[in-house]
Short mmCIF file of C-alpha atoms in Angstrom, two decimals:
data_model
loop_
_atom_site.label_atom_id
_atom_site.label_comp_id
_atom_site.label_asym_id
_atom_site.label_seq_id
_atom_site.Cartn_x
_atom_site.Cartn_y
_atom_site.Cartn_z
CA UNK A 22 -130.99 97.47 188.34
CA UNK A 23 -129.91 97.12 184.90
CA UNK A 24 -128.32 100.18 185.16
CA UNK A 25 -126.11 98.75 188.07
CA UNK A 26 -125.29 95.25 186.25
CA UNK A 27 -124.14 97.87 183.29
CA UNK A 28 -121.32 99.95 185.24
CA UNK A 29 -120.31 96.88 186.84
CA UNK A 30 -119.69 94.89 183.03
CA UNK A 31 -117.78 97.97 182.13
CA UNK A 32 -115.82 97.52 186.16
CA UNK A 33 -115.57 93.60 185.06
CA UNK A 34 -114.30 94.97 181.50
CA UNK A 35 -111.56 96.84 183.57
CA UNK A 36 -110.36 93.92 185.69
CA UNK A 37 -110.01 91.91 182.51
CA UNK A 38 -107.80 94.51 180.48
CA UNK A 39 -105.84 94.93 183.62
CA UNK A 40 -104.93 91.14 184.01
CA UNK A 41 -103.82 91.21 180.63
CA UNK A 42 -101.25 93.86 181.34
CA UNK A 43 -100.16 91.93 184.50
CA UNK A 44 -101.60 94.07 186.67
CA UNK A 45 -103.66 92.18 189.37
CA UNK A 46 -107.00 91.97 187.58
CA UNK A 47 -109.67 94.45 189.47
CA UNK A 48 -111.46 97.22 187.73
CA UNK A 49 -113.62 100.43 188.74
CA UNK A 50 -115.83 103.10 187.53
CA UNK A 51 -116.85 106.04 188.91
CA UNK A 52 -120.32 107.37 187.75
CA UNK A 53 -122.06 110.92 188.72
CA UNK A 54 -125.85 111.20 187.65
CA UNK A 55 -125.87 108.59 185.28
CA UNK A 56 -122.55 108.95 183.70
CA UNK A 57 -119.19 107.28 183.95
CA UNK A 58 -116.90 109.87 184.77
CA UNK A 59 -113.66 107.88 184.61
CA UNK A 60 -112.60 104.17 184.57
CA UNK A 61 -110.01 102.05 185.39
CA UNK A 62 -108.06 98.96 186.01
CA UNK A 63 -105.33 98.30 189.14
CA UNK A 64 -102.10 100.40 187.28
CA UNK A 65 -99.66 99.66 190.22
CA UNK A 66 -97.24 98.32 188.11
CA UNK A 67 -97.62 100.54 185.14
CA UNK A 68 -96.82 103.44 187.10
CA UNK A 69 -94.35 102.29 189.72
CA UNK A 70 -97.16 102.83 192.23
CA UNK A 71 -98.63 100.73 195.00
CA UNK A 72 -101.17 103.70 195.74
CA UNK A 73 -102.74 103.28 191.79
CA UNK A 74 -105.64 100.58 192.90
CA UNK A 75 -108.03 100.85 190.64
CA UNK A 76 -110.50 102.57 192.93
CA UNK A 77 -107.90 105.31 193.34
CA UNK A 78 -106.63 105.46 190.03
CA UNK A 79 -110.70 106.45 189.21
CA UNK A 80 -111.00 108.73 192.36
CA UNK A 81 -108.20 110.78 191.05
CA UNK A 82 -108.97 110.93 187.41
CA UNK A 83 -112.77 112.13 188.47
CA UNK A 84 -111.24 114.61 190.52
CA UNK A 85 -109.06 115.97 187.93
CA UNK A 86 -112.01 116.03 185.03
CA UNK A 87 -114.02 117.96 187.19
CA UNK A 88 -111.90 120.07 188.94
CA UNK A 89 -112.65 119.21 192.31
CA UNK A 90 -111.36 117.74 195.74
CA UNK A 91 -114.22 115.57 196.70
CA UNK A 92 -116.92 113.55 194.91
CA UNK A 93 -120.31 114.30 196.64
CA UNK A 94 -123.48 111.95 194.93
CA UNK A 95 -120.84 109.67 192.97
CA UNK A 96 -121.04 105.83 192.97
CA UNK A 97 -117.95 103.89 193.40
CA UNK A 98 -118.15 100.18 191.10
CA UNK A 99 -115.11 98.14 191.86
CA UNK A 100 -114.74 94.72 191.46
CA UNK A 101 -113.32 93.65 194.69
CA UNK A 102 -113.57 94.71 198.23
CA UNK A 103 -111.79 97.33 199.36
CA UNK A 104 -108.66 97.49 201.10
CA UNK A 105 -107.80 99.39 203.80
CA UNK A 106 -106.04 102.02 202.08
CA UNK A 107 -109.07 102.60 199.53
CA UNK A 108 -112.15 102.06 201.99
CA UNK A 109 -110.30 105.40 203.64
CA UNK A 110 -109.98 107.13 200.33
CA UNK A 111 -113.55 106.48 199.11
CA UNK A 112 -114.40 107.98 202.88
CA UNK A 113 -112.24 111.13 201.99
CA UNK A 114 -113.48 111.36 198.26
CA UNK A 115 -116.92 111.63 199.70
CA UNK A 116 -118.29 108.68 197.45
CA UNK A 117 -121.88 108.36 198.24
CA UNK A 118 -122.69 104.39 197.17
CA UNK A 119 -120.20 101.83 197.23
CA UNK A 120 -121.14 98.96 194.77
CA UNK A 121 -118.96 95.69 194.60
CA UNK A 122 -118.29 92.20 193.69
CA UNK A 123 -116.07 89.61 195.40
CA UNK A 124 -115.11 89.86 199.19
CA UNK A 125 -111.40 90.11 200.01
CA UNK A 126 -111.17 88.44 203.45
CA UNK A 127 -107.56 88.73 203.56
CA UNK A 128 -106.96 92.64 202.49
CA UNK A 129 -110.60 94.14 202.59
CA UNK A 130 -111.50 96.67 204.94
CA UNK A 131 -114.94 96.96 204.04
CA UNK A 132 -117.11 93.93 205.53
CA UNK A 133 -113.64 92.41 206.26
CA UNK A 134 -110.44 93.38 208.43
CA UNK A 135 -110.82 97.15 210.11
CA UNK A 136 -114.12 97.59 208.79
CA UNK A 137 -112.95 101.12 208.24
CA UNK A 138 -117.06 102.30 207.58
CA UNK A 139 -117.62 101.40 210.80
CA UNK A 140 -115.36 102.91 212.75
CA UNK A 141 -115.17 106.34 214.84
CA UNK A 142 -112.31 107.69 212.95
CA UNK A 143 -114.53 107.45 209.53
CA UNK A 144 -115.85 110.55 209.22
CA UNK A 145 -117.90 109.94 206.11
CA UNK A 146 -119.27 106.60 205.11
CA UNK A 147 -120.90 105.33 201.45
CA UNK A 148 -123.30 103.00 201.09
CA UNK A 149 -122.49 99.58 200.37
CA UNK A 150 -124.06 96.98 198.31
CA UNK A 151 -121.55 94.03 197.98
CA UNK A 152 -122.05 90.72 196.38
CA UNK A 153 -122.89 91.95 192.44
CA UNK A 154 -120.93 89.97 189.66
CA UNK A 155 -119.33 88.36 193.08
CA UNK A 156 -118.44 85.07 191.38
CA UNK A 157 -117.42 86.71 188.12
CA UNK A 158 -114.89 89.17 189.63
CA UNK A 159 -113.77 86.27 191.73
CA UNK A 160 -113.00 84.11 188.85
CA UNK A 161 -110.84 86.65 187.40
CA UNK A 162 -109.03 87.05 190.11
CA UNK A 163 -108.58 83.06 190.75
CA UNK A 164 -107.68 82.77 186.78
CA UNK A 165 -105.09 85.54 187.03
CA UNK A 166 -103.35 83.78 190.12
CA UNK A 167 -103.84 80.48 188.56
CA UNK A 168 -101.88 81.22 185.25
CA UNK A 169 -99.12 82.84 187.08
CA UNK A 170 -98.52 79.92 189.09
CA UNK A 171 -98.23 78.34 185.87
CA UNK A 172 -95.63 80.35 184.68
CA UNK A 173 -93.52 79.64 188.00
CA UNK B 11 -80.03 110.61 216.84
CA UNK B 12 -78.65 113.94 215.10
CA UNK B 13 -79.45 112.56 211.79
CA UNK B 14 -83.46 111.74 213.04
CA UNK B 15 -83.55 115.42 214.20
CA UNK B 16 -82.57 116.86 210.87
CA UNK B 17 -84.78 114.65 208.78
CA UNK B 18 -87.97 115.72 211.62
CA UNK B 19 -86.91 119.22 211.06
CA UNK B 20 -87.05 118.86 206.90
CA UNK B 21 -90.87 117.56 207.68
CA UNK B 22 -91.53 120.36 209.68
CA UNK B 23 -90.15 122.85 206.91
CA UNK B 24 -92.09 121.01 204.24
CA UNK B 25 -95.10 121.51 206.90
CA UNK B 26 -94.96 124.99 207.32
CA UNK B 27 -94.36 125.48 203.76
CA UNK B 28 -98.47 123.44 203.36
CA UNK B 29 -99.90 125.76 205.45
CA UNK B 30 -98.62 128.52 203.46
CA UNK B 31 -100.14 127.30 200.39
CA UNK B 32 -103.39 126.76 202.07
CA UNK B 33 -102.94 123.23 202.40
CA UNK B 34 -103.06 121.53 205.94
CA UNK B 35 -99.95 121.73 207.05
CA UNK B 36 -98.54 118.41 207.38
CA UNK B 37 -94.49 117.76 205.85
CA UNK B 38 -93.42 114.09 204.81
CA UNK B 39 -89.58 113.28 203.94
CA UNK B 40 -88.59 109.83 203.04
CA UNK B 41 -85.08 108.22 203.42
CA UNK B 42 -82.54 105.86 201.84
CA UNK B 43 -79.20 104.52 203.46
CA UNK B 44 -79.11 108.52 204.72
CA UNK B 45 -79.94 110.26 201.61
CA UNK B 46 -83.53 112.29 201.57
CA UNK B 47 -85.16 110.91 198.06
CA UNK B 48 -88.55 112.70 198.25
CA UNK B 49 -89.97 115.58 200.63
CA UNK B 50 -93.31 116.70 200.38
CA UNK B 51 -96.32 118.44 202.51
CA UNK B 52 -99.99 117.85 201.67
CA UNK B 53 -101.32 118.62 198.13
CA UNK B 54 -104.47 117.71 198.59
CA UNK B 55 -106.28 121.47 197.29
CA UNK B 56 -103.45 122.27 194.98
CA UNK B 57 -103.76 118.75 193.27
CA UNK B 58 -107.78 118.42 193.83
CA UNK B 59 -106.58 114.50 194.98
CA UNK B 60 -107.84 113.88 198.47
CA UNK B 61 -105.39 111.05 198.52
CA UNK B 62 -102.16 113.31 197.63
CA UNK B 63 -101.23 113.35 201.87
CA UNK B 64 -97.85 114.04 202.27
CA UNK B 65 -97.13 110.95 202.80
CA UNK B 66 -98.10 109.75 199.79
CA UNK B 67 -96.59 112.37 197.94
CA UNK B 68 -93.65 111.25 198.58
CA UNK B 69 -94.24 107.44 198.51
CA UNK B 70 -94.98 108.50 194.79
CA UNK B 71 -92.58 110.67 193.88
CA UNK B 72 -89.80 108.21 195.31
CA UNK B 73 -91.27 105.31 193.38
CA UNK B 74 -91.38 106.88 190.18
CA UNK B 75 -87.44 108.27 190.45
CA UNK B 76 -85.88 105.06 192.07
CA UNK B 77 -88.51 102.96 189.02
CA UNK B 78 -89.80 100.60 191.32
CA UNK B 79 -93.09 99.93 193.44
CA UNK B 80 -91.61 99.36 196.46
CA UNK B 81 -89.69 101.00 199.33
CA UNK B 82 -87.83 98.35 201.19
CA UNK B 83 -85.06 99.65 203.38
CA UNK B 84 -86.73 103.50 203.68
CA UNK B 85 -87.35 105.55 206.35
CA UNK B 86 -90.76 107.96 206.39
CA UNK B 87 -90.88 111.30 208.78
CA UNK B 88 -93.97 112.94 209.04
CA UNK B 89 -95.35 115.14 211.39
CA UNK B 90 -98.93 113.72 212.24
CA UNK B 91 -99.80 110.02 212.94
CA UNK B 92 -100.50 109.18 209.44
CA UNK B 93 -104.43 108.04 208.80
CA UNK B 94 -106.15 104.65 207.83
CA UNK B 95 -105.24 104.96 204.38
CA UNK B 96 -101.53 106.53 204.97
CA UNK B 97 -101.27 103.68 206.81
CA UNK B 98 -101.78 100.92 204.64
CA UNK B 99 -99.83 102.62 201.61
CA UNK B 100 -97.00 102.73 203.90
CA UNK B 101 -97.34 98.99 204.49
CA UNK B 102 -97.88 98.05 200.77
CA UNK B 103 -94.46 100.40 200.19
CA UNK B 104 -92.55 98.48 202.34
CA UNK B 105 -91.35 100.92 204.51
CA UNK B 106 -88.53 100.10 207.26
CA UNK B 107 -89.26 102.27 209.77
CA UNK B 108 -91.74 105.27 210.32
CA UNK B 109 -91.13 108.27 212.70
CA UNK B 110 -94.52 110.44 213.44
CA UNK B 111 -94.64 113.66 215.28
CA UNK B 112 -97.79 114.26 216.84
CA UNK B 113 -100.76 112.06 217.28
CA UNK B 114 -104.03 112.18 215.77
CA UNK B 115 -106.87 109.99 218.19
CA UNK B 116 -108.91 112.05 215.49
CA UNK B 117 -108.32 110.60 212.34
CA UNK B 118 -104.88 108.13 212.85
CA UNK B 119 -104.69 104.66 212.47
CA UNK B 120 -101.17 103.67 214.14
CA UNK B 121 -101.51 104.33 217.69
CA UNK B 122 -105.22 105.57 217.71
CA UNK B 123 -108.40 104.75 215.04
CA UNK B 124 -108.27 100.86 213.58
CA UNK B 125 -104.44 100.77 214.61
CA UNK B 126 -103.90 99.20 210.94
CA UNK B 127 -100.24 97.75 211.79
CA UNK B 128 -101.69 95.49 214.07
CA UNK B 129 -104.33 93.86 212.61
CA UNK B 130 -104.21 90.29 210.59
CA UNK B 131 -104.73 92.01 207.26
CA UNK B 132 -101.97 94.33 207.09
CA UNK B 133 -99.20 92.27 205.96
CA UNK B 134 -96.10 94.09 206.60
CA UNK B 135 -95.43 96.63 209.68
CA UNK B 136 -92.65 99.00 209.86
CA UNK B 137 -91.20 99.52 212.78
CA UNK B 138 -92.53 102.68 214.31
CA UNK B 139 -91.48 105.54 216.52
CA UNK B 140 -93.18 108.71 217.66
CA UNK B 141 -93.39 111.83 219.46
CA UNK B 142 -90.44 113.19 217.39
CA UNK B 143 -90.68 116.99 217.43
CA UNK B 144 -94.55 116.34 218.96
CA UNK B 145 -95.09 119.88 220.60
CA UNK B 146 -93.96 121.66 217.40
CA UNK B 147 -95.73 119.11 214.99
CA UNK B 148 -98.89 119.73 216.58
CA UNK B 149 -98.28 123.58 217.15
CA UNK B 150 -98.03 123.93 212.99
CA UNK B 151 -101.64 122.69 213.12
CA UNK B 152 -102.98 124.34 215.82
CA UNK B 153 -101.97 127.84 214.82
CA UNK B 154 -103.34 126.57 211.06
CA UNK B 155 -106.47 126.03 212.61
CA UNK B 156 -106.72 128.74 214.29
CA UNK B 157 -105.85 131.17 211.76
CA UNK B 158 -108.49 129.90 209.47
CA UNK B 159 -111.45 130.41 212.43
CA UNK B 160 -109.97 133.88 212.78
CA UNK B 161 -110.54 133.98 208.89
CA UNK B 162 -114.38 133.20 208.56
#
């Protein structure tokens, strides 16, 4: 248990640095027997790339350290429910627990919208524990939107 | 209608050209006002990125040379129904209009699987057509397929 509130500080760390690069604040880590393998923030406008979420962004640098197409026994933290896009790429990645913070009613596909675990054309589904650091992750979130309203 | 054919038949190269490298064989090519700005089959082995689907591939490597996150006003051909998490990167990229060859009740998520386009949290649909060069898209597969059985 502590272990889990530990890798999801250093997912919360993530979302923070993000936010202050202006990237919509969410944050992951990827961690295989233990160890963080790679972490990130959301780098979609860093990069010029609506695909680098930060569960993605870790999926692919993971892959890349260790030389391999799929992540069998690796635990996915993010702080924010998956969308749609990422639920599928955790299912491809072969992530085997899912750990996250706030629910995203509007563009999560995990407990929200498609649901994508559940469904026949998932072919491999994590499992999930939602709800840890939920109103922490949330708050960052809120804070983020809040300040750039601000700025309008 | 001549211009569609020739864009379907630059997927299909870009297919065949996968399945030579190993990779399934599955093209992408994506359009702007009539000019092809990124063309691209899957990469998924040679890239160990489960997420690098042609269609992505190219979503990318358009972003990154017109130096912005979005696709508005682009056209994507690809040769399979793209899946759930195609699907929603196409959405978040803006794209205008998507032409698919064959369909995938397997692992698609436009006409078959959690038919993402429809559903309250995708927030922007392109406009979609398919069955473009079906019977050839889905012959690139099949023989793929069966080529590898004949291999084990």
């Amino acid at each position: 248990m502590a272990e889990r509130t530990h890798f999801m500080e250093l997912a919360l760390w993530e979302a923070r640095a993000a936010g202050e690069r202006q990237e919509v604040p969410i944050g992951a880590v990827l961690v295989l027997d233990g160890r963080v393998i790679a972490r990130s923030g959301n780098r979609t406008r860093e990069l010029n790339d609506v695909t680098a979420h930060a569960e993605i962004a870790v999926i692919r640098m993971a892959c890349e350290a260790l030389g391999q197409e799929r992540l069998p026994g690796a635990d996915l933290y993010v702080t924010l429910e998956p969308c749609t896009m990422c639920a599928a790429a955790i299912s491809f990645a072969r992530i085997r627990r899912l750990y996250y913070g706030a629910q995203d009613p509007k563009g999560g596909a995990v407990e929200s919208g498609v649901r994508f675990f559940s469904q026949p054309t998932c072919h491999h589904a994590p499992d999930v524990y939602s709800g840890l650091a939920e109103s922490e992750s949330a708050d960052i979130l809120r804070q983020f939107f809040r300040g750039k309203r601000l700025d309008d």
